């Protein structure tokens, strides 16, 4: 009877860690795709990226800086190893996204239906979820 209980406990532990791993990679993939597309759009000054930056009073060259940082941050988060760099990348993406939302809020540039606030804050939430769900081998 104790053997069965032990097997059930072991099965539950494996299921929980597998579920957490699936959740981590799902959230991390969504984060990586969204930040990558955003970074590429800024580097290419594609779509509304020019208006987004100029409407809040930033110079246009900021798109190159932010786009580069976003792509480097995604690489640091997705590539295995270097856990300290991952911590910095998670922090950088969080500050970048919350800073974007605050910049738009202070400039009264909310966009249609608050899009300029909701989108960066949703990226920040994905970032926090990915950080919180990290497996042990991706932590300091």
Coordinates of N, CA and C in Angstrom, one line a residue:
X1 N 0.8 -1.2 0.0 CA 0.0 0.0 0.0 C 0.9 1.3 0.0
X2 N 1.9 1.2 0.8 CA 2.8 2.4 0.8 C 3.5 2.6 -0.6
X3 N 3.8 1.5 -1.3 CA 4.4 1.6 -2.6 C 3.5 2.3 -3.6
X4 N 2.2 2.0 -3.5 CA 1.2 2.7 -4.4 C 1.1 4.1 -4.1
X5 N 1.1 4.5 -2.8 CA 1.0 5.9 -2.4 C 2.3 6.6 -3.0
X6 N 3.4 5.9 -2.8 CA 4.7 6.6 -3.3 C 4.7 6.7 -4.8
X7 N 4.1 5.8 -5.5 CA 4.0 5.9 -7.0 C 3.1 7.0 -7.4
X8 N 2.0 7.2 -6.6 CA 1.0 8.2 -6.9 C 1.7 9.6 -6.7
X9 N 2.4 9.7 -5.6 CA 3.1 10.9 -5.3 C 4.1 11.3 -6.3
X10 N 4.9 10.3 -6.7 CA 5.9 10.5 -7.8 C 5.2 11.0 -9.1
X11 N 4.1 10.3 -9.4 CA 3.4 10.7 -10.7 C 2.9 12.1 -10.6
X12 N 2.4 12.5 -9.4 CA 1.8 13.9 -9.3 C 3.0 14.9 -9.4
X13 N 4.1 14.6 -8.9 CA 5.2 15.5 -8.9 C 5.7 15.7 -10.4
X14 N 5.8 14.6 -11.1 CA 6.2 14.6 -12.5 C 5.2 15.4 -13.3
X15 N 3.9 15.2 -13.1 CA 2.9 15.8 -13.9 C 2.9 17.3 -13.6
X16 N 3.1 17.7 -12.4 CA 3.1 19.2 -12.0 C 4.3 19.8 -12.7
X17 N 5.5 19.2 -12.6 CA 6.6 19.9 -13.2 C 6.5 19.9 -14.8
X18 N 5.9 18.8 -15.3 CA 5.7 18.8 -16.8 C 4.7 19.9 -17.2
X19 N 3.7 20.1 -16.4 CA 2.7 21.1 -16.7 C 3.3 22.5 -16.5
X20 N 4.1 22.7 -15.5 CA 4.8 23.9 -15.3 C 5.7 24.2 -16.5
X21 N 6.4 23.2 -17.0 CA 7.4 23.4 -18.1 C 6.6 23.7 -19.4
X22 N 5.5 23.1 -19.6 CA 4.6 23.5 -20.8 C 4.1 24.9 -20.6
X23 N 3.7 25.3 -19.5 CA 3.2 26.7 -19.2 C 4.4 27.7 -19.4
X24 N 5.6 27.3 -18.9 CA 6.7 28.2 -19.1 C 7.0 28.4 -20.6
X25 N 7.1 27.3 -21.3 CA 7.5 27.5 -22.7 C 6.4 28.1 -23.6
X26 N 5.2 27.9 -23.2 CA 4.1 28.6 -23.9 C 4.1 30.1 -23.7
X27 N 4.3 30.5 -22.4 CA 4.3 31.9 -22.1 C 5.6 32.6 -22.7
X28 N 6.7 31.8 -22.6 CA 8.0 32.4 -23.1 C 7.9 32.5 -24.6
X29 N 7.3 31.5 -25.3 CA 7.2 31.6 -26.7 C 6.3 32.8 -27.1
X30 N 5.2 33.0 -26.4 CA 4.4 34.2 -26.7 C 5.1 35.5 -26.5
X31 N 5.9 35.6 -25.4 CA 6.6 36.7 -25.1 C 7.7 37.0 -26.1
X32 N 8.4 35.9 -26.5 CA 9.5 36.0 -27.5 C 9.0 36.5 -28.8
X33 N 7.9 35.9 -29.3 CA 7.3 36.3 -30.6 C 6.9 37.7 -30.6
X34 N 6.2 38.1 -29.5 CA 5.6 39.5 -29.5 C 6.7 40.5 -29.4
X35 N 7.7 40.3 -28.6 CA 8.8 41.2 -28.4 C 9.7 41.2 -29.7
X36 N 9.9 40.1 -30.3 CA 10.7 40.0 -31.5 C 10.0 40.8 -32.6
X37 N 8.7 40.6 -32.8 CA 7.9 41.3 -33.9 C 8.0 42.8 -33.6
X38 N 7.8 43.2 -32.3 CA 7.9 44.6 -31.9 C 9.2 45.2 -32.2
X39 N 10.3 44.5 -31.9 CA 11.6 44.9 -32.1 C 12.0 45.1 -33.6
X40 N 11.6 44.1 -34.4 CA 11.8 44.2 -35.8 C 11.0 45.4 -36.4
X41 N 9.8 45.6 -36.0 CA 9.0 46.7 -36.4 C 9.6 48.0 -36.1
X42 N 10.3 48.1 -34.9 CA 10.9 49.4 -34.6 C 12.2 49.5 -35.4
X43 N 13.0 48.5 -35.6 CA 14.2 48.6 -36.3 C 13.9 49.0 -37.8
X44 N 12.9 48.5 -38.3 CA 12.5 48.8 -39.7 C 11.6 50.0 -39.8
X45 N 11.2 50.6 -38.6 CA 10.3 51.7 -38.6 C 9.1 51.4 -39.4
X46 N 8.5 50.2 -39.1 CA 7.4 49.7 -39.9 C 6.1 50.1 -39.2
X47 N 5.1 50.3 -40.0 CA 3.7 50.5 -39.4 C 3.7 51.8 -38.6
X48 N 3.0 51.7 -37.5 CA 2.8 52.9 -36.7 C 3.9 53.2 -35.7
X49 N 5.1 52.5 -35.9 CA 6.2 52.8 -34.9 C 6.7 54.2 -34.9
X50 N 6.7 54.8 -36.1 CA 7.2 56.2 -36.2 C 6.3 57.1 -35.4
X51 N 5.0 56.9 -35.7 CA 4.0 57.8 -35.0 C 4.0 57.5 -33.5
X52 N 4.1 56.3 -33.1 CA 4.1 56.0 -31.6 C 5.2 56.7 -30.9
X53 N 6.4 56.8 -31.5 CA 7.5 57.4 -30.9 C 7.4 59.0 -31.0
X54 N 7.1 59.5 -32.1 CA 7.1 60.9 -32.3 C 5.9 61.6 -31.6
X55 N 4.8 60.8 -31.4 CA 3.6 61.4 -30.7 C 3.9 61.7 -29.2
X56 N 4.9 60.9 -28.6 CA 5.2 61.2 -27.2 C 6.4 62.0 -27.1
X57 N 7.0 62.5 -28.2 CA 8.0 63.5 -28.2 C 9.4 62.9 -28.2
X58 N 9.6 61.6 -28.5 CA 10.9 61.0 -28.5 C 11.5 61.2 -29.9
X59 N 12.8 61.3 -30.0 CA 13.4 61.4 -31.4 C 13.3 60.0 -32.1
X60 N 13.3 60.1 -33.4 CA 13.1 58.9 -34.2 C 14.2 57.8 -34.0
X61 N 15.4 58.2 -33.7 CA 16.5 57.2 -33.5 C 16.3 56.3 -32.3
X62 N 15.4 56.7 -31.4 CA 15.1 55.8 -30.3 C 14.6 54.5 -30.8
X63 N 13.9 54.4 -31.9 CA 13.4 53.1 -32.4 C 14.5 52.1 -32.6
X64 N 15.6 52.6 -33.1 CA 16.7 51.7 -33.4 C 17.3 51.1 -32.0
X65 N 17.4 52.0 -31.1 CA 17.9 51.6 -29.7 C 17.0 50.6 -29.1
X66 N 15.7 50.9 -29.0 CA 14.7 50.0 -28.4 C 14.6 48.7 -29.1
X67 N 14.5 48.8 -30.5 CA 14.4 47.6 -31.3 C 15.6 46.6 -31.1
X68 N 16.8 47.2 -31.0 CA 18.0 46.4 -30.7 C 17.9 45.7 -29.4
X69 N 17.6 46.5 -28.4 CA 17.5 46.0 -27.0 C 16.5 44.9 -26.9
X70 N 15.3 45.0 -27.6 CA 14.3 44.0 -27.5 C 14.8 42.7 -28.1
X71 N 15.4 42.8 -29.3 CA 15.9 41.5 -29.9 C 17.0 40.9 -29.1
X72 N 17.9 41.7 -28.5 CA 19.0 41.1 -27.6 C 18.4 40.5 -26.4
X73 N 17.3 41.1 -25.8 CA 16.6 40.6 -24.7 C 16.0 39.2 -24.9
X74 N 15.3 39.1 -26.1 CA 14.7 37.9 -26.5 C 15.7 36.8 -26.6
X75 N 16.8 37.1 -27.3 CA 17.9 36.1 -27.4 C 18.4 35.6 -26.1
X76 N 18.6 36.5 -25.2 CA 19.1 36.2 -23.8 C 18.1 35.3 -23.1
X77 N 16.8 35.5 -23.3 CA 15.8 34.8 -22.5 C 15.7 33.4 -23.1
X78 N 15.7 33.2 -24.4 CA 15.5 31.9 -25.1 C 16.7 31.0 -25.1
X79 N 17.9 31.5 -25.3 CA 19.1 30.7 -25.4 C 19.4 30.1 -24.0
X80 N 19.7 28.8 -23.9 CA 20.0 28.2 -22.6 C 21.4 28.8 -22.0
X81 N 21.5 28.6 -20.7 CA 22.7 29.1 -20.1 C 22.6 30.5 -19.6
X82 N 23.7 31.0 -19.2 CA 23.9 32.4 -18.7 C 22.7 33.0 -17.9
X83 N 22.4 32.4 -16.7 CA 21.2 32.8 -16.0 C 21.3 34.3 -15.5
X84 N 22.4 34.8 -15.2 CA 22.5 36.2 -14.8 C 22.0 37.1 -15.9
X85 N 22.5 36.8 -17.1 CA 22.0 37.6 -18.3 C 20.5 37.5 -18.5
X86 N 20.0 36.4 -18.2 CA 18.5 36.2 -18.3 C 17.8 37.1 -17.3
X87 N 18.3 37.2 -16.1 CA 17.7 38.0 -15.1 C 17.7 39.5 -15.5
X88 N 18.8 39.9 -16.1 CA 18.9 41.3 -16.6 C 17.9 41.5 -17.8
X89 N 17.8 40.5 -18.6 CA 16.9 40.6 -19.8 C 15.5 40.7 -19.3
X90 N 15.1 39.9 -18.4 CA 13.7 40.0 -17.9 C 13.4 41.3 -17.2
X91 N 14.4 41.8 -16.5 CA 14.2 43.1 -15.9 C 14.2 44.2 -16.9
X92 N 15.0 44.1 -17.9 CA 15.1 45.1 -19.0 C 13.7 45.2 -19.8
X93 N 13.2 44.0 -20.1 CA 11.9 44.0 -20.8 C 10.8 44.5 -20.0
X94 N 10.8 44.2 -18.7 CA 9.8 44.8 -17.8 C 9.9 46.3 -17.7
X95 N 11.1 46.8 -17.5 CA 11.2 48.3 -17.5 C 10.9 48.9 -18.8
X96 N 11.3 48.3 -19.9 CA 11.0 48.8 -21.2 C 9.5 48.9 -21.5
X97 N 8.8 47.9 -21.1 CA 7.3 47.8 -21.4 C 6.5 48.7 -20.4
X98 N 6.9 48.7 -19.2 CA 6.2 49.6 -18.2 C 6.6 51.1 -18.5
X99 N 7.8 51.3 -18.9 CA 8.2 52.7 -19.3 C 7.4 53.1 -20.6
X100 N 7.2 52.3 -21.5 CA 6.4 52.6 -22.7 C 5.0 53.0 -22.3
X101 N 4.4 52.2 -21.5 CA 3.0 52.5 -21.0 C 3.0 53.8 -20.3
X102 N 3.9 54.1 -19.4 CA 3.9 55.3 -18.7 C 4.2 56.5 -19.6
X103 N 5.1 56.3 -20.5 CA 5.4 57.4 -21.5 C 4.2 57.8 -22.3
X104 N 3.4 56.8 -22.7 CA 2.2 57.1 -23.4 C 1.1 57.8 -22.5
X105 N 1.1 57.3 -21.3 CA 0.1 57.9 -20.4 C 0.4 59.3 -20.0
X106 N 1.7 59.6 -19.8 CA 2.1 61.0 -19.4 C 1.9 61.9 -20.6
X107 N 2.0 61.4 -21.8 CA 1.8 62.2 -23.0 C 0.4 62.3 -23.5
X108 N -0.5 61.7 -22.7 CA -1.9 61.6 -23.1 C -2.1 61.0 -24.5
X109 N -1.3 60.0 -24.8 CA -1.4 59.2 -26.0 C -1.9 57.8 -25.7
X110 N -3.2 57.7 -25.5 CA -3.7 56.4 -25.1 C -4.0 55.5 -26.3
X111 N -4.1 56.0 -27.4 CA -4.4 55.2 -28.6 C -5.9 54.9 -28.6
X112 N -6.3 54.1 -29.6 CA -7.7 53.7 -29.7 C -8.0 52.6 -28.6
X113 N -9.0 52.9 -27.8 CA -9.4 52.1 -26.7 C -8.3 51.8 -25.7
X114 N -7.3 52.7 -25.5 CA -6.2 52.5 -24.6 C -5.2 51.5 -25.0
X115 N -5.1 51.2 -26.3 CA -4.2 50.3 -26.9 C -2.7 50.6 -26.5
X116 N -2.4 51.8 -26.5 CA -1.0 52.2 -26.2 C -0.6 51.9 -24.8
X117 N -1.6 51.7 -23.9 CA -1.3 51.3 -22.5 C -1.4 49.8 -22.3
X118 N -2.5 49.2 -22.9 CA -2.8 47.8 -22.7 C -1.7 46.9 -23.3
X119 N -1.3 47.2 -24.5 CA -0.3 46.3 -25.2 C 1.0 46.2 -24.4
X120 N 1.6 47.3 -24.1 CA 2.9 47.1 -23.3 C 2.7 46.5 -22.0
X121 N 1.6 46.8 -21.3 CA 1.4 46.2 -20.0 C 1.1 44.7 -20.1
X122 N 0.5 44.3 -21.2 CA 0.3 42.9 -21.4 C 1.6 42.2 -21.7
X123 N 2.5 42.8 -22.4 CA 3.8 42.3 -22.6 C 4.6 42.2 -21.3
X124 N 4.4 43.2 -20.4 CA 5.1 43.2 -19.1 C 4.5 42.0 -18.3
X125 N 3.2 41.7 -18.4 CA 2.6 40.6 -17.7 C 3.1 39.3 -18.2
X126 N 3.2 39.1 -19.5 CA 3.8 37.9 -20.0 C 5.3 37.7 -19.5
X127 N 6.0 38.8 -19.5 CA 7.4 38.8 -19.0 C 7.4 38.3 -17.5
X128 N 6.6 38.8 -16.7 CA 6.5 38.4 -15.3 C 6.1 36.9 -15.2
X129 N 5.2 36.5 -16.0 CA 4.7 35.1 -16.0 C 5.9 34.2 -16.4
X130 N 6.6 34.5 -17.5 CA 7.7 33.7 -18.0 C 8.8 33.7 -16.9
X131 N 9.1 34.8 -16.2 CA 10.1 34.8 -15.2 C 9.7 33.9 -14.0
X132 N 8.4 34.0 -13.6 CA 7.9 33.2 -12.5 C 7.9 31.7 -12.7
X133 N 7.7 31.3 -14.0 CA 7.5 29.9 -14.3 C 8.9 29.3 -14.7
X134 N 10.0 30.0 -14.7 CA 11.2 29.4 -15.1 C 11.6 28.1 -14.4
X135 N 12.1 27.2 -15.2 CA 12.6 25.9 -14.5 C 13.8 26.2 -13.7
X136 N 14.2 25.3 -12.9 CA 15.3 25.4 -12.0 C 16.6 25.7 -12.7
X137 N 16.8 25.1 -13.8 CA 18.1 25.3 -14.5 C 18.2 26.6 -15.2
X138 N 17.2 27.5 -15.2 CA 17.2 28.8 -15.7 C 17.2 29.9 -14.7
X139 N 17.4 29.5 -13.4 CA 17.4 30.4 -12.3 C 18.9 30.6 -11.8
X140 N 19.1 31.7 -11.1 CA 20.4 31.9 -10.5 C 20.6 31.0 -9.4

